[in-house]
PDB file of C-alpha atoms in Angstrom:
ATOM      1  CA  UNK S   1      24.029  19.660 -34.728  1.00 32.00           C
ATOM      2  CA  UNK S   2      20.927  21.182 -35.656  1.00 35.00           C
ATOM      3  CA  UNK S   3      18.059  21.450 -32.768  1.00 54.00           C
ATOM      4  CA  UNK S   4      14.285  22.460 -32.786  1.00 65.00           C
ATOM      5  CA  UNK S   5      13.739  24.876 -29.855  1.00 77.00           C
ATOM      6  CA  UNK S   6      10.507  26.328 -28.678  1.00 79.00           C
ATOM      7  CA  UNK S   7       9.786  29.113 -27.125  1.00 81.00           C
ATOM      8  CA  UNK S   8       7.770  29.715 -24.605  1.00 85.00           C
ATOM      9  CA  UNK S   9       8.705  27.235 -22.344  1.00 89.00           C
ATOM     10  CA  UNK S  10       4.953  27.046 -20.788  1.00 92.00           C
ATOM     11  CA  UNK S  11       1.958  29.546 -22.176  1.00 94.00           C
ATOM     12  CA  UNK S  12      -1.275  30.043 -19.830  1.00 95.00           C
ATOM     13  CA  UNK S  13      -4.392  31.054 -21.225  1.00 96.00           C
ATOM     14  CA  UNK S  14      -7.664  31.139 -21.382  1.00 97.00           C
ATOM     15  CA  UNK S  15     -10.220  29.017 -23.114  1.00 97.00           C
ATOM     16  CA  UNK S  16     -11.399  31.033 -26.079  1.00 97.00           C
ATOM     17  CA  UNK S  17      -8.045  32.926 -26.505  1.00 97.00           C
ATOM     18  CA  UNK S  18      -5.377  31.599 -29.364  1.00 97.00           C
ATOM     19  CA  UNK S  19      -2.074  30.045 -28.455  1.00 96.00           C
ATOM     20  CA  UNK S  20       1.407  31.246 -30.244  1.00 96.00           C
ATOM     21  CA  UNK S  21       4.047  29.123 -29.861  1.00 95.00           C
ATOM     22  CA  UNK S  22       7.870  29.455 -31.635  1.00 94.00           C
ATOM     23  CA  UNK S  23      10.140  26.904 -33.218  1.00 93.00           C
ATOM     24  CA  UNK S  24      13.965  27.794 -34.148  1.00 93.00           C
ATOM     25  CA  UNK S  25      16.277  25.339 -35.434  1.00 91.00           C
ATOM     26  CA  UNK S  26      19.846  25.721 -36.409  1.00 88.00           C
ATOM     27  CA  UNK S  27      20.653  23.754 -39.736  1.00 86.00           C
ATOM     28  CA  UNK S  28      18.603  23.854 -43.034  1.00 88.00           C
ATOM     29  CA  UNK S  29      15.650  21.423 -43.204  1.00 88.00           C
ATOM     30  CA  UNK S  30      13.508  19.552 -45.644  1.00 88.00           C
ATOM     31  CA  UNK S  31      10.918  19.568 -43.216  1.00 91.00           C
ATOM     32  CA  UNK S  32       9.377  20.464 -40.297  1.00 93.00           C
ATOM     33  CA  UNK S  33       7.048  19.096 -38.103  1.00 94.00           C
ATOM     34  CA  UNK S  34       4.726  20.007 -34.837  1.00 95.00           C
ATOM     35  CA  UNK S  35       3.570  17.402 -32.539  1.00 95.00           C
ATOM     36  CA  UNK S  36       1.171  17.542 -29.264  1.00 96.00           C
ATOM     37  CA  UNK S  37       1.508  15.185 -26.364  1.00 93.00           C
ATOM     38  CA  UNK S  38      -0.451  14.701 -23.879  1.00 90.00           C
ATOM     39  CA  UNK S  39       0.912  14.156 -20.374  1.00 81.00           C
ATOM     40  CA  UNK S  40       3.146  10.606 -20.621  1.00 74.00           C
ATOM     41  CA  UNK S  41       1.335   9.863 -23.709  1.00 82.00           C
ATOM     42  CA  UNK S  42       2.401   9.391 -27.260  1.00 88.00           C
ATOM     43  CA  UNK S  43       2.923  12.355 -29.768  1.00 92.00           C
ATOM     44  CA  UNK S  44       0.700  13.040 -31.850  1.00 93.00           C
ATOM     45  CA  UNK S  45       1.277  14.163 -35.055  1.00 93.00           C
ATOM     46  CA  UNK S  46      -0.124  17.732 -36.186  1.00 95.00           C
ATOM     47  CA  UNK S  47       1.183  18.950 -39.069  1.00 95.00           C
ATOM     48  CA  UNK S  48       3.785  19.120 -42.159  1.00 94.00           C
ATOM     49  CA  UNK S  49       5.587  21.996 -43.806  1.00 95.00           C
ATOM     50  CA  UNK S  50       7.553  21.463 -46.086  1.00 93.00           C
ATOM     51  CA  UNK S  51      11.330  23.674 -46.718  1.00 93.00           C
ATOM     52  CA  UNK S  52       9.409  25.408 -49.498  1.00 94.00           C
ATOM     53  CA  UNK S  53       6.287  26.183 -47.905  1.00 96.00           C
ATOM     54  CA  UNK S  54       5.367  29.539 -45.686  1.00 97.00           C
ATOM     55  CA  UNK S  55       1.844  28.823 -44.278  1.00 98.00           C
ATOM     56  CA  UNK S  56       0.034  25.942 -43.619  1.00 97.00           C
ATOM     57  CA  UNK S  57      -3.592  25.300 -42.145  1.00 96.00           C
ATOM     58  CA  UNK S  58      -5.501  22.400 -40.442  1.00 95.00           C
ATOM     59  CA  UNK S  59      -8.389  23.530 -38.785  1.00 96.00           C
ATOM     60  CA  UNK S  60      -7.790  25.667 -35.872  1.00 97.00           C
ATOM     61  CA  UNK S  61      -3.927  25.220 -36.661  1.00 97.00           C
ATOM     62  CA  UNK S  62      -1.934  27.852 -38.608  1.00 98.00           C
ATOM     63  CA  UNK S  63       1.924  27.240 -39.207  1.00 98.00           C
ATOM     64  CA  UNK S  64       4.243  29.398 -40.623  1.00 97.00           C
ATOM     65  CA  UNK S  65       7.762  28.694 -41.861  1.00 97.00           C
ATOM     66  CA  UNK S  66      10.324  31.488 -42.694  1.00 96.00           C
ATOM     67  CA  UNK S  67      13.445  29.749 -43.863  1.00 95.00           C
ATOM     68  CA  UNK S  68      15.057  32.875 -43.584  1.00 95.00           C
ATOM     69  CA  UNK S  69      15.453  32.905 -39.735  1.00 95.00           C
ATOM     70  CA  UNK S  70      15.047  29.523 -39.528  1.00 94.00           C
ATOM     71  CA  UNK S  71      12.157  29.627 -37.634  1.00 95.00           C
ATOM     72  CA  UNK S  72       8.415  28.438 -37.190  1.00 95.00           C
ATOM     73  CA  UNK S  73       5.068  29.193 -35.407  1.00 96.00           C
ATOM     74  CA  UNK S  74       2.162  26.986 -34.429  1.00 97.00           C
ATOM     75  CA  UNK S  75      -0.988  29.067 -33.870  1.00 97.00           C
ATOM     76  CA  UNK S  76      -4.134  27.245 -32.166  1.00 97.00           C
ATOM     77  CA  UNK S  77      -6.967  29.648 -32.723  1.00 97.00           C
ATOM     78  CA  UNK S  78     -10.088  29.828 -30.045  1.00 97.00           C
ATOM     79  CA  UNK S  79      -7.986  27.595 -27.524  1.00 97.00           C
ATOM     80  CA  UNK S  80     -10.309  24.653 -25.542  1.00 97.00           C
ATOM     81  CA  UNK S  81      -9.216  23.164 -22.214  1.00 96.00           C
ATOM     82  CA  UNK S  82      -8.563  19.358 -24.112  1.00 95.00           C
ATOM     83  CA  UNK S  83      -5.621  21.695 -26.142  1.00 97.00           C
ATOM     84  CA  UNK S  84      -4.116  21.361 -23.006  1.00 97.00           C
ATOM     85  CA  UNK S  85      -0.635  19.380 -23.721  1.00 96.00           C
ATOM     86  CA  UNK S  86       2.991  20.123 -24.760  1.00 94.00           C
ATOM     87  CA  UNK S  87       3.834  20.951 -28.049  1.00 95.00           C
ATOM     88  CA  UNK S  88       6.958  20.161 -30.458  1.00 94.00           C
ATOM     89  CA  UNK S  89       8.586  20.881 -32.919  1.00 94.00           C
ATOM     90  CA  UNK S  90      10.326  18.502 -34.883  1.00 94.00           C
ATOM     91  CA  UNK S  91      13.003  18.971 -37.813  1.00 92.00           C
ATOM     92  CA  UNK S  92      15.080  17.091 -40.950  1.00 87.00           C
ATOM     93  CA  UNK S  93      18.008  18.220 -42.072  1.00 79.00           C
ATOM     94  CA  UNK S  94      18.594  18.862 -45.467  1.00 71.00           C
ATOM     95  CA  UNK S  95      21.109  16.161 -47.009  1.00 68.00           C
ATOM     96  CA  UNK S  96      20.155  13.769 -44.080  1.00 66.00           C
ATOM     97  CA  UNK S  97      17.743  11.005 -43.921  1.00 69.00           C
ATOM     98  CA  UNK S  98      14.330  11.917 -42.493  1.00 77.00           C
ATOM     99  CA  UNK S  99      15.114  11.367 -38.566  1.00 86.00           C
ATOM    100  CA  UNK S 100      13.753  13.814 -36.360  1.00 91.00           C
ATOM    101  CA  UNK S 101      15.502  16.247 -34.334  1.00 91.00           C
ATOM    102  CA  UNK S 102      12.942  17.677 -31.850  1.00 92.00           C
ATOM    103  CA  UNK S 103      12.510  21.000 -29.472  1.00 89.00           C
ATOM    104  CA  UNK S 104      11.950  20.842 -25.562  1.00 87.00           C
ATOM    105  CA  UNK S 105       8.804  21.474 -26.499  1.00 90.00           C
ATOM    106  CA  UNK S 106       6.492  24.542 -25.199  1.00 93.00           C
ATOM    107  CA  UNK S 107       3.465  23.796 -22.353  1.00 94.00           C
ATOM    108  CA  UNK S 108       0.311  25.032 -23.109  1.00 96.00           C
ATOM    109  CA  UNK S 109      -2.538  25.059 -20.139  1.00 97.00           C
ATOM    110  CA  UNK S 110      -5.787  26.407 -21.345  1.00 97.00           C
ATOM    111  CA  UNK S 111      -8.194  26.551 -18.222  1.00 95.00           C
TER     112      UNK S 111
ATOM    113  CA  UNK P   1      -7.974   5.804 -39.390  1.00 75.00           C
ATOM    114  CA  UNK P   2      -4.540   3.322 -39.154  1.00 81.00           C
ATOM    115  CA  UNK P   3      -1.958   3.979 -36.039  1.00 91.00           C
ATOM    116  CA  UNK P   4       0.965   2.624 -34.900  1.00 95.00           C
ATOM    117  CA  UNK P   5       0.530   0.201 -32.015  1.00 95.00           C
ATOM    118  CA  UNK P   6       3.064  -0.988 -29.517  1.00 97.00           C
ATOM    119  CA  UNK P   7       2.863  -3.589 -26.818  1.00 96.00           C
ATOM    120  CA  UNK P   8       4.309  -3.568 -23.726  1.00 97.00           C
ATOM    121  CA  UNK P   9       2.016  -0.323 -22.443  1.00 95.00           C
ATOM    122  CA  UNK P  10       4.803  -0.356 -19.576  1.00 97.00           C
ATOM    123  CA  UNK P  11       7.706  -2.947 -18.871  1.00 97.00           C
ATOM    124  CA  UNK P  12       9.392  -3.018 -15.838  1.00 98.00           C
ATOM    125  CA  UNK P  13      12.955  -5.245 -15.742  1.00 97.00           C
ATOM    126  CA  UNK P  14      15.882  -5.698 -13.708  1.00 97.00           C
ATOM    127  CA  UNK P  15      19.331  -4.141 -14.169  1.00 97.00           C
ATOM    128  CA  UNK P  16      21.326  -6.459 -17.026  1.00 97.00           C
ATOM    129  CA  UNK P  17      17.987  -8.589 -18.274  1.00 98.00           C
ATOM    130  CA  UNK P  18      17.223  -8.341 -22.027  1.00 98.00           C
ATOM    131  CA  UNK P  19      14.135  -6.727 -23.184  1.00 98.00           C
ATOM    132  CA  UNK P  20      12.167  -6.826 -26.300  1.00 97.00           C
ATOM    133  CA  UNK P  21       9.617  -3.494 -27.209  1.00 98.00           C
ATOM    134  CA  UNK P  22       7.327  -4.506 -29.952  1.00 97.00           C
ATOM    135  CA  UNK P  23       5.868  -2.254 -32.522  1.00 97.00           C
ATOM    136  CA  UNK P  24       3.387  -2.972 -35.430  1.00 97.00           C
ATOM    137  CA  UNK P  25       3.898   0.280 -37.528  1.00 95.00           C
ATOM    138  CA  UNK P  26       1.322   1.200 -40.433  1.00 93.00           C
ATOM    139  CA  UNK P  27       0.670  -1.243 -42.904  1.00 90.00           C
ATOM    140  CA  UNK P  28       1.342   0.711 -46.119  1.00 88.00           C
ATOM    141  CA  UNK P  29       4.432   2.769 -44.427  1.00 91.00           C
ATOM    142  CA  UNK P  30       8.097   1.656 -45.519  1.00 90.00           C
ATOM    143  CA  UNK P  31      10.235   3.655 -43.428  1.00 92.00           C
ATOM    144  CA  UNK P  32      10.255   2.481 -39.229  1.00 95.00           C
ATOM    145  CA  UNK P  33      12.255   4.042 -36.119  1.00 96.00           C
ATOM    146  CA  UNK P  34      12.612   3.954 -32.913  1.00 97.00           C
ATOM    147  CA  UNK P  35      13.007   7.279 -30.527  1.00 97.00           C
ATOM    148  CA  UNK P  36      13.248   7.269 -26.620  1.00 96.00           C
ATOM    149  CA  UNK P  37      12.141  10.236 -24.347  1.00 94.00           C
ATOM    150  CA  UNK P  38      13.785  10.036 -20.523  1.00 94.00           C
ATOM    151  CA  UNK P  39      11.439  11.592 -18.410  1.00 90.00           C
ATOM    152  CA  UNK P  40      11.541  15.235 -18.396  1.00 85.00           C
ATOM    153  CA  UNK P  41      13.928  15.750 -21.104  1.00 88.00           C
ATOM    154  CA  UNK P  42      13.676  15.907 -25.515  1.00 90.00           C
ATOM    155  CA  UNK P  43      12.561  12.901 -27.719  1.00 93.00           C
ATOM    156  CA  UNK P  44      15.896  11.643 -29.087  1.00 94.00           C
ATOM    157  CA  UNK P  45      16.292   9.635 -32.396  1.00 94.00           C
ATOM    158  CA  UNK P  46      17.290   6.070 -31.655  1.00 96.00           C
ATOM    159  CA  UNK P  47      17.376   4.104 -35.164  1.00 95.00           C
ATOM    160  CA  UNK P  48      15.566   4.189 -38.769  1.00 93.00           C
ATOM    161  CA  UNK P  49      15.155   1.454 -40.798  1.00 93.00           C
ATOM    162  CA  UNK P  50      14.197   1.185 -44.197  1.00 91.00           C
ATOM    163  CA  UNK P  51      14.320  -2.034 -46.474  1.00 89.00           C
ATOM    164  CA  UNK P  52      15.327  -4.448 -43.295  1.00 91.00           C
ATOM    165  CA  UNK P  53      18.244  -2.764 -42.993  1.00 93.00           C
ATOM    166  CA  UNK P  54      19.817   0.580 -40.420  1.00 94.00           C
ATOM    167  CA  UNK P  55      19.449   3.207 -42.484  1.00 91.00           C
ATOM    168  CA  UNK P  56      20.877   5.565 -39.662  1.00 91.00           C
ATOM    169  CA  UNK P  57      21.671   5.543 -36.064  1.00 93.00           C
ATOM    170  CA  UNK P  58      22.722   7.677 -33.050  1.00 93.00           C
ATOM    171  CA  UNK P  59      25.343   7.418 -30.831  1.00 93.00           C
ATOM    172  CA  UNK P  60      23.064   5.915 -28.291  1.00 94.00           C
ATOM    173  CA  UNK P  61      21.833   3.159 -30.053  1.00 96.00           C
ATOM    174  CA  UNK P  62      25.250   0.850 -29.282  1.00 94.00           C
ATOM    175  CA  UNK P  63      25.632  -2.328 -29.646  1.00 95.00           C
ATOM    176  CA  UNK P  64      23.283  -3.086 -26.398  1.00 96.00           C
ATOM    177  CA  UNK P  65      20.733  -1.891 -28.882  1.00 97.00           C
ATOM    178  CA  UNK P  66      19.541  -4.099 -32.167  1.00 97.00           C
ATOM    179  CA  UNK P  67      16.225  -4.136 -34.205  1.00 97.00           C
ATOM    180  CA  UNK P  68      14.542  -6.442 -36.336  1.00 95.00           C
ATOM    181  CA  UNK P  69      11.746  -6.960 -38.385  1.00 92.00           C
ATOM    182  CA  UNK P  70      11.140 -10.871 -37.790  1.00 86.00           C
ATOM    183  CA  UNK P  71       7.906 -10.393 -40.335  1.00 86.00           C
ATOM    184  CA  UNK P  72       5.776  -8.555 -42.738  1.00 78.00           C
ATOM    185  CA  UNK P  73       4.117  -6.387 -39.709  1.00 87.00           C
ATOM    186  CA  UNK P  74       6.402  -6.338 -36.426  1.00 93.00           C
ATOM    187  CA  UNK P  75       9.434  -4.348 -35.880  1.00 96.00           C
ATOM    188  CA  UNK P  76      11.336  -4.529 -32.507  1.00 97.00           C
ATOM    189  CA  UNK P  77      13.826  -2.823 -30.554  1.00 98.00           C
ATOM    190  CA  UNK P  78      15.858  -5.220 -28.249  1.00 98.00           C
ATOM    191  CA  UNK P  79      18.045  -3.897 -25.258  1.00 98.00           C
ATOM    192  CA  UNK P  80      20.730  -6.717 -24.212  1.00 96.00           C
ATOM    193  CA  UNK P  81      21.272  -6.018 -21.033  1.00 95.00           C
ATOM    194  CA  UNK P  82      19.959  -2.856 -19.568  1.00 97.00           C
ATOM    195  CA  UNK P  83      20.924  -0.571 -17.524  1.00 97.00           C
ATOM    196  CA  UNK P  84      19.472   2.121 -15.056  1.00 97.00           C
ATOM    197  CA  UNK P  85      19.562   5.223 -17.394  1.00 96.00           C
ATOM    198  CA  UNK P  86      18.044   3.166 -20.222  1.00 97.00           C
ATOM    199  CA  UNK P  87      14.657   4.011 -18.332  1.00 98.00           C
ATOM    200  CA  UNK P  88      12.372   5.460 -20.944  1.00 97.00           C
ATOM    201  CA  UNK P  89       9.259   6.148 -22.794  1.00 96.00           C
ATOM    202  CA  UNK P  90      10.189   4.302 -25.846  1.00 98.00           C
ATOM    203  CA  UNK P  91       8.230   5.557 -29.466  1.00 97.00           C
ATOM    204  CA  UNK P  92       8.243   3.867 -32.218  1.00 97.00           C
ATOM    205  CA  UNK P  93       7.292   5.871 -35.602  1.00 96.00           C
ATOM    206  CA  UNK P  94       6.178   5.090 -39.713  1.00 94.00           C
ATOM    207  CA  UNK P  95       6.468   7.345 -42.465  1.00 90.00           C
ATOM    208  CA  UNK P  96       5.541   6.120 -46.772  1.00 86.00           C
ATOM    209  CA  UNK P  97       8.543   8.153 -47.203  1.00 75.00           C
ATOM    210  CA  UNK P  98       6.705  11.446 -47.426  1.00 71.00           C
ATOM    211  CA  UNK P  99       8.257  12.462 -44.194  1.00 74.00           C
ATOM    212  CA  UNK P 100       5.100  12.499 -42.643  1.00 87.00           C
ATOM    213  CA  UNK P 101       6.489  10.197 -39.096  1.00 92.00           C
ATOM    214  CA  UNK P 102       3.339   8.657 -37.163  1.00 93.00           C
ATOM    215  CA  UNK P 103       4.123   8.225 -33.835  1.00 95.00           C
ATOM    216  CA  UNK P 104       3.207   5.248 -31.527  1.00 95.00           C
ATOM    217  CA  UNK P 105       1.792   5.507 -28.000  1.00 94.00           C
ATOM    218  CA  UNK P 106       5.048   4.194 -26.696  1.00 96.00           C
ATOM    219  CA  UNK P 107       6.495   2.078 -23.953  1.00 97.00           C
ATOM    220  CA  UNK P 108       7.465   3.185 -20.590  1.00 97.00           C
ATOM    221  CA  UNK P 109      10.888   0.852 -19.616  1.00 98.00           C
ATOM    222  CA  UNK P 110      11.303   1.003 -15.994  1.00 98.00           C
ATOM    223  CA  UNK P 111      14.404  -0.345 -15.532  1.00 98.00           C
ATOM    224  CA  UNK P 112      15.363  -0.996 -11.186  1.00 97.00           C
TER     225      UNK P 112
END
């Protein structure tokens, strides 16, 4: 089955400095999705890109998408200490209904 | 902005006693599910449900599990009779069908 994996498992960094973290996933997808949650909290939903999509923006949040490798990246430009949560990534399969598969996730500390 | 809302905040039951986790996804959304995250480990897809019927489930979601939408705004998950490793943070999520899944804040089962 297919699976969302991030990598790194945890990223430390400063406040100021921007955050890379990866995404790989094994099947082909319609979509794919990043999330942030906060310690025990919910998720909270970040952004959309779509299978036929390569870049995507929402403020300080650059994804890319390369089909290709079957991979993503969430960027988080100029970091700030409340960025401070786990991230996931979260996939569809192509074919399938639009349940999410998600990654371990990656956690970021920004101090 | 809308959110999905979900009540219990935290339920704590007994080994083999039925609980009920109640969700009121977003209004306009047509497409509801419920995921689960053990503590420590992934969020794992539980059930979607789309015209008040399973659209798809996982092999967890057995028939200990149901759901129902008893009206135009709640959907809930019941567990029959639980069990120890059933303890979870349980999420319930919307989408219109643009993929898009909005995420509740959940509810943590504690299960002893």
């Amino acid at each position: 089955s297919q699976q969302g994996e991030e990598d790194p498992q945890a990223l430390s960094i400063q406040e100021g400095e921007n955050a890379t973290m990866n995404c790989s996933y094994k099947t082909s997808i319609n979509n794919l999705q990043w999330y942030r949650q906060n310690s025990g909290r919910g998720l909270v939903h970040l952004i959309l890109i779509r299978s036929n999509e390569r870049e995507k923006h929402s403020g300080r949040l650059r994804v890319t998408l390369d089909t290709s490798k079957k991979s993503s990246s969430l960027l988080i430009t100029a970091s700030r200490a409340a960025d401070t949560a786990s991230y996931f990534c979260a996939t569809d399969y192509l074919g399938g209904y639009s349940t999410l598969t998600f990654g371990k996730g990656t956690m970021l500390l920004v101090s | 902005e809308p959110e999905v809302t979900q009540t219990p905040s935290h339920q704590v039951t007994q080994m083999g006693q039925e609980v009920i986790l109640r969700c009121v996804p977003i209004s306009n959304h047509l497409y509801f599910y419920w995921y689960r995250q053990i503590l420590g480990q992934k969020v794992e897809f539980l059930v979607s449900f789309y015209n008040n019927e399973i659209s798809e489930k996982s092999e967890i979601f057995d028939d200990q599990f149901s759901v129902e939408r008893p009206d135009g705004s709640n959907f809930t998950l019941k567990i029959r009779s639980t069990k120890l490793e059933d303890s979870a943070m349980y999420f319930c999520a919307s989408d219109r069908q643009d993929y898009e899944q909005y995420f509740g804040p959940g509810t943590r089962l504690t299960v002893t």
